[in-house]
Coordinates of C-alpha atoms in Angstrom, one line a residue:
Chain E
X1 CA 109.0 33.5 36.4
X2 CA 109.6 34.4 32.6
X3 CA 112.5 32.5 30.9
X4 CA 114.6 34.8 29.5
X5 CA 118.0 33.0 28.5
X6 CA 121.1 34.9 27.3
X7 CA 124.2 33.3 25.7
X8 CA 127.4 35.1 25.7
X9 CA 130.0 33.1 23.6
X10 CA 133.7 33.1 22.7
X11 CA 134.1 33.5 18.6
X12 CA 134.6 29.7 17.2
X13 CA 133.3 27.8 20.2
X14 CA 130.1 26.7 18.7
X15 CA 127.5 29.3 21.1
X16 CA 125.3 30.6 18.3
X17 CA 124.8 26.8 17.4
X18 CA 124.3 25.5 20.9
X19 CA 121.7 28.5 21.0
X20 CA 119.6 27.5 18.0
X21 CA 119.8 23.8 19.4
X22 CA 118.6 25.1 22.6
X23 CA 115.7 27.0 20.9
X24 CA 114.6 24.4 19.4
X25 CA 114.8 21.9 22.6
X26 CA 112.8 24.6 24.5
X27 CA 110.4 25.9 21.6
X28 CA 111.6 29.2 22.1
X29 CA 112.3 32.4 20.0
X30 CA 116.3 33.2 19.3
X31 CA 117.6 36.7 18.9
X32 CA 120.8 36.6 17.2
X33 CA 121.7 38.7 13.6
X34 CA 117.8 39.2 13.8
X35 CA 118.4 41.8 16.3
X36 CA 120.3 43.9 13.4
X37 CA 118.1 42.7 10.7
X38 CA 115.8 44.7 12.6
X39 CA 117.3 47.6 13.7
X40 CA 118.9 47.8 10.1
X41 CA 115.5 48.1 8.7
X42 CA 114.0 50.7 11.5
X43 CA 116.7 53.0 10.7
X44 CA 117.5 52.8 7.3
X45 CA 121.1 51.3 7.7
X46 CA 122.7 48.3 6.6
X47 CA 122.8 45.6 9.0
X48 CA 126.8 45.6 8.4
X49 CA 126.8 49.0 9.8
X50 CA 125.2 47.4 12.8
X51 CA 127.2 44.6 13.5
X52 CA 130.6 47.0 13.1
X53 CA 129.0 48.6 16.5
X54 CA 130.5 46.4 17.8
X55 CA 133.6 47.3 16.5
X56 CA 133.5 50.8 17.7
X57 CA 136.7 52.3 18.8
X58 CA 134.8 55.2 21.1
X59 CA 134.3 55.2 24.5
X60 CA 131.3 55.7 26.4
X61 CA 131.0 56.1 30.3
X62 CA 127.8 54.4 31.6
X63 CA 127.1 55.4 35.1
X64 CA 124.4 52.4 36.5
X65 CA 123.9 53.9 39.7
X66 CA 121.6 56.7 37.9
X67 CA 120.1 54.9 35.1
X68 CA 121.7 54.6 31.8
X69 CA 123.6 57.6 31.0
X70 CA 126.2 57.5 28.3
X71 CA 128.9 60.6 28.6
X72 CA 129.9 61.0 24.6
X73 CA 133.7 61.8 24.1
X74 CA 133.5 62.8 20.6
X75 CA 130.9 63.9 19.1
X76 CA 131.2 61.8 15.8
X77 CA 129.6 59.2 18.1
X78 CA 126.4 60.4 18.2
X79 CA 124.7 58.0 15.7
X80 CA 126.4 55.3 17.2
X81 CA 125.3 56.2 20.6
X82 CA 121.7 56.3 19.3
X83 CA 121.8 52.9 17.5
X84 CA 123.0 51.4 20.8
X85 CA 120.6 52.6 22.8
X86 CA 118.0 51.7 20.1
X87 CA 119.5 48.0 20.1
X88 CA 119.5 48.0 24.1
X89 CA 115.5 49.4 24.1
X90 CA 114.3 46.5 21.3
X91 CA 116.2 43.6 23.3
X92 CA 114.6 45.0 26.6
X93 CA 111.6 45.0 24.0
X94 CA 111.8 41.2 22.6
X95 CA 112.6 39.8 26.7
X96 CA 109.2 40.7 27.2
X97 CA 108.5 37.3 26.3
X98 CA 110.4 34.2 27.2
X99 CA 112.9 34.0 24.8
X100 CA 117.5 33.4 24.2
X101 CA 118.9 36.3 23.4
X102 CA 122.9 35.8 22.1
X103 CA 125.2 38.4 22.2
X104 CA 125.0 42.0 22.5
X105 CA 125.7 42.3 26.6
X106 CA 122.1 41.3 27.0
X107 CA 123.1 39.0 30.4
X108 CA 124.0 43.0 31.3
X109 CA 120.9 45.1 29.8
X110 CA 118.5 42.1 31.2
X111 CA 120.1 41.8 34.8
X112 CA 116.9 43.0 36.3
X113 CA 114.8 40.2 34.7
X114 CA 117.2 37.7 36.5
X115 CA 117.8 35.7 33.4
X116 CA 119.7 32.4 32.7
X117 CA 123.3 33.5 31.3
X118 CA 124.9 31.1 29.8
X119 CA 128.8 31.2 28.5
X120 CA 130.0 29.4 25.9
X121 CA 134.2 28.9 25.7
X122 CA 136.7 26.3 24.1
X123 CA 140.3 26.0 23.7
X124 CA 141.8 28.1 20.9
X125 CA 142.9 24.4 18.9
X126 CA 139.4 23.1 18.8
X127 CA 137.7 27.4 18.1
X128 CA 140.0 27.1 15.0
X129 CA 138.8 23.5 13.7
X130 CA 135.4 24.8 13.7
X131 CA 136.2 28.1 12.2
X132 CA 137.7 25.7 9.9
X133 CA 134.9 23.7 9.1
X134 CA 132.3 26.1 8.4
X135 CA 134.9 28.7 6.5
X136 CA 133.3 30.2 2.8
X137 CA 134.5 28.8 0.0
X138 CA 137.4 30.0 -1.1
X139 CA 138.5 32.1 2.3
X140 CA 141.0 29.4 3.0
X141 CA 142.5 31.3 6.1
X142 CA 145.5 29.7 7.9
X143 CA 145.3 28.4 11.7
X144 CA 147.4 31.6 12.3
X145 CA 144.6 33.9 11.0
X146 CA 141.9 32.3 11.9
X147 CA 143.6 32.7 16.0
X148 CA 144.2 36.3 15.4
X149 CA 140.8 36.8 13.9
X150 CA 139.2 34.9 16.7
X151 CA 141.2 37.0 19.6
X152 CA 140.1 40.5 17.5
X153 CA 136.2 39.2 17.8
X154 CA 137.1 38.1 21.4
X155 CA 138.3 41.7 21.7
X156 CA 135.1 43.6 20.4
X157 CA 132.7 41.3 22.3
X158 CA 134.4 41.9 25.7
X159 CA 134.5 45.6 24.8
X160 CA 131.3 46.1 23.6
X161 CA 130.1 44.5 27.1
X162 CA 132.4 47.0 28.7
X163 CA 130.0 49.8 27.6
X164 CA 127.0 48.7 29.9
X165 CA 129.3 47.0 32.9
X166 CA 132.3 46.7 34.9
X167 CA 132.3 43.2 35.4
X168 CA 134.6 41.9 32.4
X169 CA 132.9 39.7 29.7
X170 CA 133.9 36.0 30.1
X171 CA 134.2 36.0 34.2
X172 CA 132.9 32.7 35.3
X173 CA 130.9 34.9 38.1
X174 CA 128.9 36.9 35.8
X175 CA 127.0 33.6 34.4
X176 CA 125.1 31.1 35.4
X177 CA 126.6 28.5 33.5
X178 CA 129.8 28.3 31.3
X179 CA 130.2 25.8 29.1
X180 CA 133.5 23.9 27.7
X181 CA 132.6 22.9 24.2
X182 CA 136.1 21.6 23.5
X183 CA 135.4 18.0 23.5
X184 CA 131.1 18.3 22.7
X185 CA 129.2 19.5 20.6
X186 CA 126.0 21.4 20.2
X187 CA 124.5 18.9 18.9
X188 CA 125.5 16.4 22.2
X189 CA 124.8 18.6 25.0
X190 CA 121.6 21.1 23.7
X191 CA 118.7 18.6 25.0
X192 CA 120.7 18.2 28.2
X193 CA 121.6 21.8 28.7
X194 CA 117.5 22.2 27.6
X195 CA 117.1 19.9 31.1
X196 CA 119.4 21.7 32.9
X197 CA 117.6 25.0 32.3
X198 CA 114.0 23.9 32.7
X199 CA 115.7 22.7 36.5
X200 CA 117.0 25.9 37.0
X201 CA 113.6 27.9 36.0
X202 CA 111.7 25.3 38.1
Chain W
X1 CA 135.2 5.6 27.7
X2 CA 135.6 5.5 31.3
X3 CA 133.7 8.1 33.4
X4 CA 135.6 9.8 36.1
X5 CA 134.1 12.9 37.5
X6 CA 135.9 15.8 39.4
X7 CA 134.5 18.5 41.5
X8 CA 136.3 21.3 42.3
X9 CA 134.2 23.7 44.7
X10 CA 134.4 27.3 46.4
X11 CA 133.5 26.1 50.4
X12 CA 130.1 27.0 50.6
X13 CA 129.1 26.6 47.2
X14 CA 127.7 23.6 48.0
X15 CA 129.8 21.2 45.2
X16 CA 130.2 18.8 48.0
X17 CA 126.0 17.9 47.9
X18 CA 126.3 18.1 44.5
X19 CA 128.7 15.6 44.2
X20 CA 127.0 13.3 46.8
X21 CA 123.8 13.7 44.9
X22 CA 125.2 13.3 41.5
X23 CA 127.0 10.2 42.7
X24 CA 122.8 9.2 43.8
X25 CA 121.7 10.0 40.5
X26 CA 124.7 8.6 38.6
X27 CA 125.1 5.3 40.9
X28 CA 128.7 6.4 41.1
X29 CA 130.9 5.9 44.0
X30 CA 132.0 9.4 45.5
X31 CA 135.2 9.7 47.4
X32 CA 136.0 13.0 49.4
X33 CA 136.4 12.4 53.3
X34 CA 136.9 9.0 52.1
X35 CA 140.2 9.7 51.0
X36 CA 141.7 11.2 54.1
X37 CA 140.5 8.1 56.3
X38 CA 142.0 5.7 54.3
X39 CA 145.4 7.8 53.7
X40 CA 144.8 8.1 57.5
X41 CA 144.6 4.9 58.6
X42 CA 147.7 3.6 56.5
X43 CA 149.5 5.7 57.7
X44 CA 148.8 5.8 61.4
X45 CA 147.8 9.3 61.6
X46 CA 145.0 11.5 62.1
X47 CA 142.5 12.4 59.7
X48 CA 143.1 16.1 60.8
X49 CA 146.7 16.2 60.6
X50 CA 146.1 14.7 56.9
X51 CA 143.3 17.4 55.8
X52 CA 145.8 20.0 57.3
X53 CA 148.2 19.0 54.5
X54 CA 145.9 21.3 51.9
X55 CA 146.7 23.7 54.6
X56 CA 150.9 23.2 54.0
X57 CA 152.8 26.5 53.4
X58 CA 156.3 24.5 52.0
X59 CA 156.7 24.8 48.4
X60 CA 157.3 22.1 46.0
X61 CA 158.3 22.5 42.7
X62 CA 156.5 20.1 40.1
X63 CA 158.2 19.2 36.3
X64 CA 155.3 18.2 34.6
X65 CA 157.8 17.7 31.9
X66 CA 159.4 14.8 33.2
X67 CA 156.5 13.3 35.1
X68 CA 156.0 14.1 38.9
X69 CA 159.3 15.3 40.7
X70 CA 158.6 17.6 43.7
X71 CA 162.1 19.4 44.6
X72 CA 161.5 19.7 48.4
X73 CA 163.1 22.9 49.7
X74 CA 162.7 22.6 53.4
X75 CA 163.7 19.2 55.2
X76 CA 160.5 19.2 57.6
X77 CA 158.5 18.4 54.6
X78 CA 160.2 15.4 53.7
X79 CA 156.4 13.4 55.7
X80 CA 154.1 16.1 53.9
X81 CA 156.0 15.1 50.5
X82 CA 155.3 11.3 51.5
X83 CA 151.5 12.0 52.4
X84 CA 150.7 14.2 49.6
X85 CA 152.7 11.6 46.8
X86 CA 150.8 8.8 48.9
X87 CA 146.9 10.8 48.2
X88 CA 147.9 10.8 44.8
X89 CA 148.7 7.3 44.2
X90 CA 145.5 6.6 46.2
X91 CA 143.3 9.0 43.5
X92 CA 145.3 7.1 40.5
X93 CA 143.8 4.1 42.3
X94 CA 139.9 4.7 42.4
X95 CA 140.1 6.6 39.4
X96 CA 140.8 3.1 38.0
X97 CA 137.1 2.4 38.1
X98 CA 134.2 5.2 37.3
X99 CA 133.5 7.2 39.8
X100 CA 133.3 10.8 41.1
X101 CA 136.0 12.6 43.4
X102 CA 136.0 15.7 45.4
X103 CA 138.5 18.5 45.2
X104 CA 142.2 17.5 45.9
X105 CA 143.6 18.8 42.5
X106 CA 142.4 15.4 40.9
X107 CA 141.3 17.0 38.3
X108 CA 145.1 17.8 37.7
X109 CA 146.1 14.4 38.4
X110 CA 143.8 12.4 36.2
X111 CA 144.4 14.9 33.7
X112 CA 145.3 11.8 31.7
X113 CA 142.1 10.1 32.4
X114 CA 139.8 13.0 30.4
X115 CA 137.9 13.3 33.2
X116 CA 134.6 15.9 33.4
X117 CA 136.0 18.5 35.4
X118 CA 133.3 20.6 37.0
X119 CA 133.7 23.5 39.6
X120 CA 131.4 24.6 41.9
X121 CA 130.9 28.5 42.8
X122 CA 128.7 31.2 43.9
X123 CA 128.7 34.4 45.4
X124 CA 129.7 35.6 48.9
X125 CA 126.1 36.3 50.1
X126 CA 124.5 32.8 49.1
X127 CA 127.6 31.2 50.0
X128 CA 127.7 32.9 53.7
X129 CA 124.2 32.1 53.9
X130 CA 125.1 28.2 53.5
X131 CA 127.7 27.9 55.8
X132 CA 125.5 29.8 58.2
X133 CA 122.7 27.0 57.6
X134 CA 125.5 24.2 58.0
X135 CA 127.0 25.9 61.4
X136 CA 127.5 23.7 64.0
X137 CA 125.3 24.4 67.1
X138 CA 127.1 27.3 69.5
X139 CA 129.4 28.1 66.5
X140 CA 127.6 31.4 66.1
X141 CA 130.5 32.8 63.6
X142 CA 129.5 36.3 61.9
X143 CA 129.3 37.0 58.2
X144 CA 132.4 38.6 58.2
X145 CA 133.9 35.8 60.1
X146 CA 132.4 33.2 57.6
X147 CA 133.7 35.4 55.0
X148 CA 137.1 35.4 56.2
X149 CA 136.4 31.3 56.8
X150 CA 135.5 31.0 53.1
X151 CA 138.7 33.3 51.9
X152 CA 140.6 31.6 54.1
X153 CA 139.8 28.1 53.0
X154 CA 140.0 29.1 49.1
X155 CA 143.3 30.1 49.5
X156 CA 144.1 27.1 50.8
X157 CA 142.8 24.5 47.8
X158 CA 144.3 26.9 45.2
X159 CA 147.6 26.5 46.9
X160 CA 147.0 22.6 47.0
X161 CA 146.1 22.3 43.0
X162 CA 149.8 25.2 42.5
X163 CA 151.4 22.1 43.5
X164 CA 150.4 20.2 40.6
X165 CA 149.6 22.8 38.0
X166 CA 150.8 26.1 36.6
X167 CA 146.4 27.0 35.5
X168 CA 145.0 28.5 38.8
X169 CA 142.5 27.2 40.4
X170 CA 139.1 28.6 39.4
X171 CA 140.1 29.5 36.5
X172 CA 137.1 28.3 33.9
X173 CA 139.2 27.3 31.1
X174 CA 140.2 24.1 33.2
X175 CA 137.2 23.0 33.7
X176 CA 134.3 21.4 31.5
X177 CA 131.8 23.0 33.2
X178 CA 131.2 25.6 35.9
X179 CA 128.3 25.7 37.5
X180 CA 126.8 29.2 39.5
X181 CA 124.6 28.4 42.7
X182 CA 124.1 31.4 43.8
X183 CA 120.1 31.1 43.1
X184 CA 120.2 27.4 42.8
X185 CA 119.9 24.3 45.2
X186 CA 122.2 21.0 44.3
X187 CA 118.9 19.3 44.5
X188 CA 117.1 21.3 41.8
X189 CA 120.1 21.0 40.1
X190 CA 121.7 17.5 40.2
X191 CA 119.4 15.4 38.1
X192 CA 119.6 17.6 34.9
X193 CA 123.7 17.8 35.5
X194 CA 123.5 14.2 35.4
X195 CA 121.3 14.1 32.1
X196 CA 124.1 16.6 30.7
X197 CA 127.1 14.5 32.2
X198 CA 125.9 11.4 30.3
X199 CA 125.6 13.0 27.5
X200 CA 129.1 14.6 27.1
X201 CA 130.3 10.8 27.7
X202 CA 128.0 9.0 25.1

């Protein structure tokens, strides 16, 4: 069975760390802002143009029993609707190999592969410490903005999963495991979870 | 620290073998039926008629606020009251030494004790197929009268932990970890979960 692991995470509860840890434990590739990096690059875009898919406001109707079929509602959303489907075909592209993907509804698009999903969630005091600790220089963004930035992101990630599935991002159901990082960190639990996973795949 | 372990399950999940064989792996005393036949046999009363207690439809009203104060609001429950203030006292008790415990909100009631709250779940096919595995012989109950079982029974431990708790039952937030095993055997599982268990505790 190829190990294809995914890691959906809430914004400021330490995922994208646990997922590098985790790469490392299990000598695999990680797909994270490489995924833009490389779309970026195919089509001649910046990657922040990417990442603000994410952030789109359209909506798109995807209608699973038929295959992918996305019913545009404006048709300003025709690049947009292309770059998605471009980012769905390369991450259908890179789980040809075992490898994590994070982010980017790819427990959803990778469902037929039967992969490891993993979801990563804390409470909102400890998401703001570590949004806290690993701000830029100079940002210096209260507890109050860093909560209302973390529930926007938390918004767009749960939406842009909307696109591909019905099944709301963050229910316990949709994963395999979901993982409280409020009192751990990465660092802790990423050789365990690394166990855990091999257990699973075994 | 001390290590107190909770497992809340779905019935037919199969948290209660994972408990027993994390309790092997971890050389942890496990209480679950254990606590209904000592609560049973201080009090001079069956173990049934104690289990039925998660099955109680009275109501109490808890004040977290001002430590525990149930405001009974039907007379006949004055025993139930006693029975259910007596299993608490009795979880208070073990939890006084490491050990892992089995439903009966305690991961409400040693809130205080930071224990590792894990809950058990899958979904309704894998966990129909378990109970039909477990069936006693001649019991011969249908999927959709297992299903009803496993609803049924649900309903009944998320009622128990509204008695202590405002969070629902289930809900992942609660819990440390949550633990899918719909395509996963507590066996496979339950050495690598103690690997990761000792690790969020060193």
């Amino acid at each position: 069975m190829s190990k294809i692991i995914t890691i959906s995470r809430q914004f400021g509860s330490g995922g994208r760390e646990l997922g590098k840890r985790l790469a490392d434990e299990l000598h695999l590739p990680i797909y994270d802002h490489e995924i833009i990096e490389q779309l970026a690059a195919e089509h001649e875009l910046t990657p922040e143009y990417i990442e603000s898919l994410s952030e789109q406001s359209v909506r798109f109707s995807y209608q699973p029993t038929i295959g992918h079929r996305f019913t545009v509602q404006y048709p300003a959303a025709d690049q947009q609707l292309k770059l998605i489907t471009a980012q769905e075909q390369l991450i259908r592209k890179l789980a040809e190999h075992d490898c994590i993907i994070v982010g980017r509804a790819a427990d959803v698009l990778l469902a037929d592969r039967n992969p490891f999903n993993i979801f990563v969630y804390a409470d909102m005091t400890s998401r703001i410490n570590r949004c806290m600790e690993r701000e830029n220089p100079g940002e210096n963004l209260s507890a109050n903005q860093l909560k209302n930035r973390i529930r926007k992101i938390d918004r767009q990630r749960a939406s842009y999963r909307s696109l591909f599935a019905e099944t709301p991002w963050g229910r316990k159901e949709n994963y395999t495991l979901c993982i409280n990082t409020s009192e751990c960190t990465p660092k802790a639990i990423a050789p365990a979870l690394a166990v855990y996973i091999n257990a699973w795949f075994s």
